Tab-separated table of N, CA and C in Angstrom:
chain	number	residue	atom	x	y	z
A	1	GLY	N	142.395	95.983	189.907
A	1	GLY	CA	142.415	96.958	188.828
A	1	GLY	C	141.028	97.470	188.522
A	2	ASN	N	140.997	98.384	187.624
A	2	ASN	CA	139.761	99.016	187.166
A	2	ASN	C	138.948	98.019	186.328
A	3	PRO	N	137.682	97.752	186.708
A	3	PRO	CA	136.875	96.786	185.934
A	3	PRO	C	136.701	97.216	184.472
A	4	GLU	N	136.685	98.515	184.249
A	4	GLU	CA	136.557	99.061	182.882
A	4	GLU	C	137.761	98.616	182.032
A	5	THR	N	138.961	98.717	182.609
A	5	THR	CA	140.183	98.308	181.910
A	5	THR	C	140.154	96.815	181.636
A	6	TYR	N	139.708	96.046	182.619
A	6	TYR	CA	139.625	94.599	182.458
A	6	TYR	C	138.694	94.256	181.294
A	7	ARG	N	137.535	94.932	181.245
A	7	ARG	CA	136.570	94.647	180.176
A	7	ARG	C	137.165	94.999	178.813
A	8	ASP	N	137.846	96.153	178.735
A	8	ASP	CA	138.479	96.548	177.470
A	8	ASP	C	139.545	95.535	177.049
A	9	ASP	N	140.396	95.129	178.004
A	9	ASP	CA	141.433	94.152	177.698
A	9	ASP	C	140.817	92.847	177.225
A	10	TYR	N	139.746	92.410	177.904
A	10	TYR	CA	139.089	91.155	177.535
A	10	TYR	C	138.492	91.261	176.133
A	11	GLU	N	137.833	92.377	175.847
A	11	GLU	CA	137.242	92.567	174.524
A	11	GLU	C	138.325	92.592	173.450
A	12	CYS	N	139.440	93.239	173.745
A	12	CYS	CA	140.569	93.254	172.810
A	12	CYS	C	141.089	91.844	172.584
A	13	TRP	N	141.275	91.094	173.676
A	13	TRP	CA	141.815	89.740	173.566
A	13	TRP	C	140.900	88.865	172.710
A	14	VAL	N	139.594	88.896	173.000
A	14	VAL	CA	138.639	88.052	172.265
A	14	VAL	C	138.644	88.419	170.776
A	15	THR	N	138.605	89.704	170.484
A	15	THR	CA	138.552	90.154	169.089
A	15	THR	C	139.839	89.813	168.350
A	16	LEU	N	140.975	90.047	168.982
A	16	LEU	CA	142.256	89.771	168.324
A	16	LEU	C	142.482	88.272	168.164
A	17	LYS	N	142.004	87.489	169.121
A	17	LYS	CA	142.100	86.036	169.006
A	17	LYS	C	141.272	85.558	167.804
A	18	LEU	N	140.089	86.142	167.642
A	18	LEU	CA	139.244	85.826	166.482
A	18	LEU	C	139.969	86.218	165.189
A	19	CYS	N	140.585	87.384	165.174
A	19	CYS	CA	141.356	87.823	163.998
A	19	CYS	C	142.463	86.831	163.675
A	20	ASP	N	143.137	86.337	164.716
A	20	ASP	CA	144.206	85.352	164.553
A	20	ASP	C	143.702	84.114	163.819
A	21	VAL	N	142.461	83.723	164.108
A	21	VAL	CA	141.872	82.540	163.478
A	21	VAL	C	141.437	82.849	162.046
A	22	ILE	N	140.720	83.939	161.853
A	22	ILE	CA	140.162	84.184	160.508
A	22	ILE	C	141.207	84.661	159.506
A	23	ILE	N	142.351	85.178	159.990
A	23	ILE	CA	143.395	85.581	159.034
A	23	ILE	C	143.975	84.347	158.350
A	24	GLN	N	143.918	83.196	159.045
A	24	GLN	CA	144.389	81.935	158.449
A	24	GLN	C	143.525	81.563	157.244
A	25	ALA	N	142.250	81.975	157.278
A	25	ALA	CA	141.325	81.698	156.168
A	25	ALA	C	141.343	82.836	155.145
A	26	GLU	N	142.329	83.726	155.270
A	26	GLU	CA	142.501	84.856	154.345
A	26	GLU	C	141.277	85.762	154.278
A	27	ARG	N	140.597	85.901	155.418
A	27	ARG	CA	139.437	86.799	155.484
A	27	ARG	C	139.929	88.167	155.969
A	28	ASN	N	140.774	88.770	155.134
A	28	ASN	CA	141.514	89.972	155.523
A	28	ASN	C	140.630	91.206	155.705
A	29	ASP	N	139.595	91.345	154.879
A	29	ASP	CA	138.682	92.486	155.041
A	29	ASP	C	137.984	92.422	156.403
A	30	GLU	N	137.637	91.205	156.821
A	30	GLU	CA	136.982	91.031	158.127
A	30	GLU	C	137.943	91.369	159.268
A	31	VAL	N	139.216	91.021	159.095
A	31	VAL	CA	140.217	91.359	160.112
A	31	VAL	C	140.283	92.876	160.276
A	32	LEU	N	140.294	93.596	159.160
A	32	LEU	CA	140.348	95.066	159.238
A	32	LEU	C	139.085	95.630	159.880
A	33	ALA	N	137.922	95.070	159.527
A	33	ALA	CA	136.664	95.548	160.119
A	33	ALA	C	136.637	95.271	161.627
A	34	LEU	N	137.066	94.085	162.032
A	34	LEU	CA	137.079	93.729	163.457
A	34	LEU	C	138.059	94.606	164.237
A	35	THR	N	139.236	94.831	163.674
A	35	THR	CA	140.209	95.662	164.385
A	35	THR	C	139.720	97.109	164.449
A	36	ASP	N	139.056	97.564	163.394
A	36	ASP	CA	138.448	98.912	163.436
A	36	ASP	C	137.441	99.015	164.580
A	37	SER	N	136.693	97.928	164.802
A	37	SER	CA	135.613	97.944	165.797
A	37	SER	C	136.125	98.088	167.231
A	38	ILE	N	137.410	97.778	167.463
A	38	ILE	CA	137.960	97.901	168.821
A	38	ILE	C	139.033	98.976	168.913
A	39	ALA	N	139.100	99.838	167.908
A	39	ALA	CA	140.164	100.853	167.872
A	39	ALA	C	140.214	101.691	169.148
A	40	GLU	N	139.060	102.102	169.657
A	40	GLU	CA	139.039	102.940	170.871
A	40	GLU	C	139.495	102.159	172.101
A	41	GLN	N	139.040	100.914	172.238
A	41	GLN	CA	139.450	100.094	173.382
A	41	GLN	C	140.953	99.821	173.346
A	42	VAL	N	141.486	99.599	172.141
A	42	VAL	CA	142.910	99.301	172.001
A	42	VAL	C	143.762	100.485	172.461
A	43	GLU	N	143.281	101.692	172.188
A	43	GLU	CA	144.014	102.890	172.636
A	43	GLU	C	144.234	102.877	174.144
A	44	GLN	N	143.253	102.360	174.887
A	44	GLN	CA	143.326	102.327	176.349
A	44	GLN	C	143.969	101.044	176.878
A	45	ALA	N	144.158	100.070	175.995
A	45	ALA	CA	144.640	98.749	176.436
A	45	ALA	C	146.151	98.761	176.674
A	46	ARG	N	146.625	97.655	177.247
A	46	ARG	CA	148.058	97.512	177.488
A	46	ARG	C	148.806	97.369	176.158
A	47	ASP	N	150.096	97.689	176.193
A	47	ASP	CA	150.914	97.685	174.974
A	47	ASP	C	150.843	96.364	174.216
A	48	HIS	N	150.813	95.253	174.945
A	48	HIS	CA	150.752	93.939	174.302
A	48	HIS	C	149.583	93.879	173.311
A	49	TYR	N	148.418	94.367	173.719
A	49	TYR	CA	147.240	94.335	172.845
A	49	TYR	C	147.379	95.335	171.706
A	50	ARG	N	147.967	96.468	171.988
A	50	ARG	CA	148.138	97.487	170.944
A	50	ARG	C	149.071	96.981	169.850
A	51	ILE	N	150.137	96.295	170.258
A	51	ILE	CA	151.068	95.731	169.274
A	51	ILE	C	150.370	94.640	168.466
A	52	TRP	N	149.653	93.746	169.145
A	52	TRP	CA	148.931	92.646	168.488
A	52	TRP	C	147.951	93.221	167.459
A	53	TRP	N	147.283	94.319	167.808
A	53	TRP	CA	146.343	95.003	166.915
A	53	TRP	C	147.060	95.439	165.638
A	54	HIS	N	148.250	96.025	165.771
A	54	HIS	CA	149.019	96.452	164.596
A	54	HIS	C	149.497	95.260	163.773
A	55	VAL	N	149.833	94.156	164.436
A	55	VAL	CA	150.242	92.940	163.727
A	55	VAL	C	149.097	92.449	162.840
A	56	MET	N	147.901	92.339	163.410
A	56	MET	CA	146.750	91.845	162.651
A	56	MET	C	146.438	92.765	161.466
A	57	ARG	N	146.464	94.069	161.721
A	57	ARG	CA	146.178	95.027	160.647
A	57	ARG	C	147.271	94.995	159.570
A	58	GLY	N	148.508	94.885	160.001
A	58	GLY	CA	149.620	94.845	159.054
A	58	GLY	C	149.571	93.614	158.162
A	59	ARG	N	149.302	92.456	158.783
A	59	ARG	CA	149.213	91.219	158.004
A	59	ARG	C	148.056	91.279	157.007
A	60	ALA	N	146.911	91.789	157.449
A	60	ALA	CA	145.743	91.873	156.561
A	60	ALA	C	146.007	92.855	155.420
A	61	LYS	N	146.566	94.011	155.738
A	61	LYS	CA	146.843	95.013	154.695
A	61	LYS	C	147.866	94.488	153.691
A	62	PHE	N	148.896	93.789	154.191
A	62	PHE	CA	149.896	93.234	153.268
A	62	PHE	C	149.231	92.239	152.321
A	63	ALA	N	148.388	91.365	152.860
A	63	ALA	CA	147.698	90.357	152.038
A	63	ALA	C	146.773	91.006	151.007
A	64	LEU	N	146.275	92.198	151.341
A	64	LEU	CA	145.383	92.921	150.417
A	64	LEU	C	146.164	93.876	149.501
A	65	ASP	N	147.488	93.727	149.477
A	65	ASP	CA	148.386	94.540	148.641
A	65	ASP	C	148.415	96.014	149.005
A	66	ASP	N	148.024	96.347	150.232
A	66	ASP	CA	148.192	97.721	150.722
A	66	ASP	C	149.535	97.756	151.454
A	67	HIS	N	150.616	97.811	150.679
A	67	HIS	CA	151.943	97.697	151.262
A	67	HIS	C	152.342	98.925	152.070
A	68	ASP	N	151.901	100.110	151.646
A	68	ASP	CA	152.184	101.318	152.442
A	68	ASP	C	151.506	101.217	153.801
A	69	GLY	N	150.241	100.804	153.800
A	69	GLY	CA	149.492	100.653	155.044
A	69	GLY	C	150.104	99.585	155.931
A	70	ALA	N	150.518	98.470	155.325
A	70	ALA	CA	151.130	97.371	156.082
A	70	ALA	C	152.440	97.827	156.722
A	71	LEU	N	153.224	98.587	155.961
A	71	LEU	CA	154.509	99.075	156.463
A	71	LEU	C	154.306	100.029	157.641
A	72	THR	N	153.305	100.884	157.550
A	72	THR	CA	152.993	101.806	158.649
A	72	THR	C	152.623	101.023	159.909
A	73	GLU	N	151.769	100.001	159.759
A	73	GLU	CA	151.370	99.172	160.908
A	73	GLU	C	152.595	98.475	161.507
A	74	ALA	N	153.446	97.910	160.646
A	74	ALA	CA	154.630	97.188	161.120
A	74	ALA	C	155.573	98.127	161.873
A	75	ASN	N	155.831	99.294	161.295
A	75	ASN	CA	156.739	100.243	161.954
A	75	ASN	C	156.175	100.717	163.285
A	76	THR	N	154.866	100.977	163.334
A	76	THR	CA	154.243	101.420	164.585
A	76	THR	C	154.351	100.328	165.644
A	77	GLY	N	154.054	99.090	165.253
A	77	GLY	CA	154.156	97.967	166.183
A	77	GLY	C	155.579	97.767	166.686
A	78	LEU	N	156.559	97.896	165.787
A	78	LEU	CA	157.954	97.707	166.191
A	78	LEU	C	158.432	98.829	167.108
A	79	GLU	N	157.972	100.047	166.863
A	79	GLU	CA	158.346	101.174	167.735
A	79	GLU	C	157.845	100.956	169.163
A	80	MET	N	156.712	100.269	169.308
A	80	MET	CA	156.119	100.024	170.625
A	80	MET	C	156.731	98.805	171.318
A	81	THR	N	157.413	97.953	170.554
A	81	THR	CA	157.918	96.692	171.082
A	81	THR	C	159.208	96.907	171.873
A	82	THR	N	159.205	96.418	173.092
A	82	THR	CA	160.411	96.422	173.913
A	82	THR	C	160.861	94.970	174.057
A	83	GLN	N	162.047	94.770	174.603
A	83	GLN	CA	162.594	93.421	174.746
A	83	GLN	C	161.617	92.494	175.468
A	84	ASP	N	160.973	92.989	176.524
A	84	ASP	CA	160.074	92.120	177.291
A	84	ASP	C	158.726	91.920	176.606
A	85	LEU	N	158.424	92.699	175.579
A	85	LEU	CA	157.169	92.506	174.828
A	85	LEU	C	157.393	91.701	173.547
A	86	MET	N	158.645	91.351	173.270
A	86	MET	CA	158.927	90.604	172.045
A	86	MET	C	158.314	89.209	172.149
A	87	ASN	N	157.579	88.811	171.108
A	87	ASN	CA	157.000	87.470	171.051
A	87	ASN	C	156.858	87.069	169.590
A	88	SER	N	156.120	86.009	169.326
A	88	SER	CA	155.997	85.524	167.947
A	88	SER	C	155.436	86.597	167.006
A	89	ASP	N	154.587	87.471	167.535
A	89	ASP	CA	154.032	88.545	166.696
A	89	ASP	C	155.117	89.480	166.175
A	90	THR	N	156.179	89.653	166.943
A	90	THR	CA	157.264	90.529	166.516
A	90	THR	C	157.861	90.025	165.204
A	91	GLY	N	157.881	88.703	165.043
A	91	GLY	CA	158.370	88.118	163.796
A	91	GLY	C	157.555	88.574	162.597
A	92	TYR	N	156.232	88.662	162.786
A	92	TYR	CA	155.375	89.136	161.693
A	92	TYR	C	155.650	90.596	161.354
A	93	LEU	N	155.923	91.420	162.354
A	93	LEU	CA	156.212	92.831	162.106
A	93	LEU	C	157.485	92.967	161.270
A	94	TYR	N	158.529	92.225	161.648
A	94	TYR	CA	159.769	92.255	160.864
A	94	TYR	C	159.552	91.660	159.474
A	95	GLU	N	158.727	90.623	159.414
A	95	GLU	CA	158.457	89.968	158.126
A	95	GLU	C	157.788	90.942	157.148
A	96	ILE	N	156.776	91.658	157.620
A	96	ILE	CA	156.086	92.634	156.771
A	96	ILE	C	157.089	93.681	156.281
A	97	ARG	N	157.875	94.212	157.217
A	97	ARG	CA	158.838	95.255	156.850
A	97	ARG	C	159.863	94.710	155.860
A	98	ALA	N	160.279	93.451	156.055
A	98	ALA	CA	161.252	92.830	155.153
A	98	ALA	C	160.668	92.621	153.755
A	99	LEU	N	159.447	92.082	153.682
A	99	LEU	CA	158.862	91.772	152.367
A	99	LEU	C	158.595	93.032	151.559
A	100	VAL	N	158.111	94.073	152.231
A	100	VAL	CA	157.912	95.354	151.542
A	100	VAL	C	159.286	95.916	151.150
A	101	GLY	N	160.240	95.826	152.064
A	101	GLY	CA	161.591	96.331	151.802
A	101	GLY	C	162.283	95.614	150.657
A	102	LEU	N	162.095	94.300	150.549
A	102	LEU	CA	162.704	93.546	149.443
A	102	LEU	C	162.145	94.014	148.102
A	103	GLN	N	160.841	94.270	148.058
A	103	GLN	CA	160.236	94.768	146.819
A	103	GLN	C	160.780	96.147	146.450
A	104	ARG	N	161.045	96.956	147.487
A	104	ARG	CA	161.513	98.332	147.258
A	104	ARG	C	163.033	98.439	147.307
A	105	GLU	N	163.682	97.283	147.496
A	105	GLU	CA	165.143	97.199	147.537
A	105	GLU	C	165.757	98.138	148.578
A	106	THR	N	165.194	98.109	149.787
A	106	THR	CA	165.750	98.932	150.860
A	106	THR	C	166.939	98.202	151.492
A	107	GLU	N	167.828	98.983	152.076
A	107	GLU	CA	169.059	98.434	152.653
A	107	GLU	C	168.804	97.470	153.805
A	108	ALA	N	167.816	97.764	154.624
A	108	ALA	CA	167.585	96.972	155.839
A	108	ALA	C	166.736	95.726	155.601
A	109	ALA	N	166.270	95.507	154.381
A	109	ALA	CA	165.305	94.427	154.123
A	109	ALA	C	165.830	93.051	154.527
A	110	GLU	N	167.058	92.723	154.143
A	110	GLU	CA	167.576	91.386	154.465
A	110	GLU	C	167.821	91.230	155.955
A	111	ARG	N	168.251	92.293	156.628
A	111	ARG	CA	168.424	92.216	158.088
A	111	ARG	C	167.066	91.988	158.755
A	112	ASP	N	166.027	92.727	158.306
A	112	ASP	CA	164.675	92.531	158.843
A	112	ASP	C	164.199	91.103	158.605
A	113	LEU	N	164.511	90.569	157.422
A	113	LEU	CA	164.112	89.197	157.101
A	113	LEU	C	164.824	88.208	158.027
A	114	ALA	N	166.101	88.448	158.292
A	114	ALA	CA	166.849	87.581	159.209
A	114	ALA	C	166.252	87.642	160.618
A	115	HIS	N	165.870	88.849	161.052
A	115	HIS	CA	165.214	88.982	162.369
A	115	HIS	C	163.907	88.187	162.389
A	116	ALA	N	163.115	88.316	161.332
A	116	ALA	CA	161.830	87.606	161.251
A	116	ALA	C	162.052	86.096	161.344
A	117	ILE	N	163.029	85.587	160.590
A	117	ILE	CA	163.313	84.147	160.589
A	117	ILE	C	163.721	83.693	161.987
A	118	ALA	N	164.621	84.450	162.617
A	118	ALA	CA	165.099	84.079	163.956
A	118	ALA	C	163.960	84.056	164.970
A	119	ILE	N	163.093	85.063	164.919
A	119	ILE	CA	161.984	85.141	165.880
A	119	ILE	C	160.977	84.026	165.621
A	120	HIS	N	160.649	83.774	164.336
A	120	HIS	CA	159.730	82.676	164.023
A	120	HIS	C	160.308	81.341	164.507
A	121	LEU	N	161.612	81.131	164.312
A	121	LEU	CA	162.239	79.893	164.783
A	121	LEU	C	162.148	79.783	166.297
A	122	ALA	N	162.469	80.868	166.985
A	122	ALA	CA	162.434	80.857	168.452
A	122	ALA	C	161.022	80.603	168.967
A	123	ALA	N	160.010	81.041	168.199
A	123	ALA	CA	158.618	80.863	168.605
A	123	ALA	C	158.065	79.497	168.188
A	124	GLY	N	158.887	78.702	167.500
A	124	GLY	CA	158.438	77.373	167.077
A	124	GLY	C	157.694	77.356	165.756
A	125	ALA	N	157.704	78.485	165.022
A	125	ALA	CA	157.026	78.558	163.720
A	125	ALA	C	158.019	78.176	162.620
A	126	ASP	N	158.453	76.914	162.649
A	126	ASP	CA	159.511	76.458	161.749
A	126	ASP	C	159.128	76.573	160.269
A	127	ASP	N	157.883	76.241	159.931
A	127	ASP	CA	157.459	76.294	158.522
A	127	ASP	C	157.517	77.715	157.990
A	128	ARG	N	157.072	78.645	158.817
A	128	ARG	CA	157.091	80.063	158.423
A	128	ARG	C	158.539	80.512	158.208
A	129	ALA	N	159.404	80.166	159.145
A	129	ALA	CA	160.821	80.524	159.045
A	129	ALA	C	161.445	79.897	157.799
A	130	ARG	N	161.106	78.636	157.544
A	130	ARG	CA	161.659	77.929	156.377
A	130	ARG	C	161.234	78.608	155.085
A	131	ASP	N	159.971	79.011	154.990
A	131	ASP	CA	159.494	79.708	153.791
A	131	ASP	C	160.270	81.006	153.574
A	132	LEU	N	160.457	81.765	154.644
A	132	LEU	CA	161.181	83.036	154.524
A	132	LEU	C	162.653	82.809	154.202
A	133	ALA	N	163.227	81.725	154.713
A	133	ALA	CA	164.651	81.448	154.504
A	133	ALA	C	164.969	81.142	153.044
A	134	LYS	N	163.962	80.775	152.254
A	134	LYS	CA	164.186	80.483	150.830
A	134	LYS	C	164.816	81.670	150.117
A	135	HIS	N	164.559	82.878	150.625
A	135	HIS	CA	165.147	84.076	150.021
A	135	HIS	C	166.672	84.005	150.021
A	136	PHE	N	167.245	83.383	151.044
A	136	PHE	CA	168.697	83.346	151.195
A	136	PHE	C	169.352	82.153	150.494
A	137	MET	N	168.551	81.273	149.877
A	137	MET	CA	169.122	80.114	149.210
A	137	MET	C	169.864	80.567	147.959
A	138	PRO	N	171.054	80.026	147.738
A	138	PRO	CA	171.801	80.422	146.541
A	138	PRO	C	171.115	79.897	145.284
A	139	THR	N	171.219	80.650	144.222
A	139	THR	CA	170.676	80.215	142.929
A	139	THR	C	171.860	80.103	141.976
A	140	LEU	N	172.541	78.977	142.047
A	140	LEU	CA	173.771	78.800	141.295
A	140	LEU	C	173.534	78.701	139.796
A	141	ALA	N	172.460	78.070	139.402
A	141	ALA	CA	172.213	77.846	137.977
A	141	ALA	C	172.122	79.156	137.200
A	142	GLU	N	171.656	80.222	137.839
A	142	GLU	CA	171.505	81.509	137.145
A	142	GLU	C	172.837	82.030	136.609
A	143	ARG	N	173.932	81.722	137.297
A	143	ARG	CA	175.229	82.229	136.869
A	143	ARG	C	175.937	81.231	135.958
A	144	GLY	N	175.214	80.240	135.499
A	144	GLY	CA	175.797	79.266	134.592
A	144	GLY	C	176.607	78.188	135.289
A	145	GLU	N	176.602	78.188	136.624
A	145	GLU	CA	177.333	77.155	137.362
A	145	GLU	C	176.432	75.934	137.517
A	146	GLN	N	177.055	74.784	137.516
A	146	GLN	CA	176.287	73.562	137.765
A	146	GLN	C	176.355	73.261	139.261
A	147	PRO	N	175.200	73.096	139.909
A	147	PRO	CA	175.271	72.722	141.328
A	147	PRO	C	176.002	71.395	141.481
A	148	LYS	N	176.861	71.325	142.477
A	148	LYS	CA	177.603	70.077	142.719
A	148	LYS	C	176.634	69.030	143.275
A	149	PRO	N	176.816	67.759	142.886
A	149	PRO	CA	175.927	66.728	143.442
A	149	PRO	C	176.073	66.678	144.958
A	150	GLN	N	174.958	66.543	145.620
A	150	GLN	CA	174.969	66.508	147.075
A	150	GLN	C	175.202	65.083	147.546
A	151	ALA	N	176.090	64.928	148.517
A	151	ALA	CA	176.266	63.614	149.140
A	151	ALA	C	175.001	63.314	149.938
A	152	GLU	N	174.686	62.042	150.063
A	152	GLU	CA	173.527	61.681	150.878
A	152	GLU	C	173.874	61.940	152.341
A	153	VAL	N	173.148	62.851	152.954
A	153	VAL	CA	173.422	63.217	154.338
A	153	VAL	C	172.164	62.980	155.148
A	154	GLU	N	172.328	62.344	156.289
A	154	GLU	CA	171.173	62.167	157.187
A	154	GLU	C	170.809	63.517	157.787
A	155	PRO	N	169.514	63.861	157.836
A	155	PRO	CA	169.142	65.132	158.477
A	155	PRO	C	169.539	65.119	159.943
A	156	ALA	N	169.991	66.258	160.432
A	156	ALA	CA	170.376	66.367	161.849
A	156	ALA	C	169.159	66.158	162.733
A	157	ALA	N	169.382	65.550	163.879
A	157	ALA	CA	168.278	65.388	164.844
A	157	ALA	C	167.914	66.756	165.402
A	158	PRO	N	166.605	67.009	165.626
A	158	PRO	CA	166.233	68.300	166.193
A	158	PRO	C	166.826	68.484	167.595
A	159	LEU	N	167.112	69.711	167.929
A	159	LEU	CA	167.660	70.010	169.244
A	159	LEU	C	166.611	69.763	170.299
A	160	GLU	N	167.026	69.219	171.424
A	160	GLU	CA	166.103	69.005	172.531
A	160	GLU	C	165.938	70.311	173.284
A	161	HIS	N	164.726	70.577	173.745
A	161	HIS	CA	164.484	71.820	174.512
A	161	HIS	C	164.735	71.577	175.973
């Protein structure tokens, strides 16, 4: 291949990998600055990197309460995603769209949330999926019903891969 393309892909990978790490520390402004710094290279990069770029920007914008910006990033990333490009990042794109949609009471929000949960589970991000699944837990007490006492049940053994 073209050495220029290889260098761009490598620079994208290194920068996005760094973003993946620092977003965990909630350094969202830095994620936006870093992704801005590779905007031109990302345009020339393979779709996988372009989608990852939108995931990082969407997550950072959502955390910074720029929900319109986050939604734009999520929709752009999802439009670019094909079945063979679907990965754990796709879960974040659906998650952003779902969380913004739930706040705005859009029709597709719960379906997007279900997609996010399924993808996070398939990718092994069980804690993330569990947090999102709380949305679907029934809240019986609100309707004046008393929750029935739960029988002591042993947790199911995890499925073997």
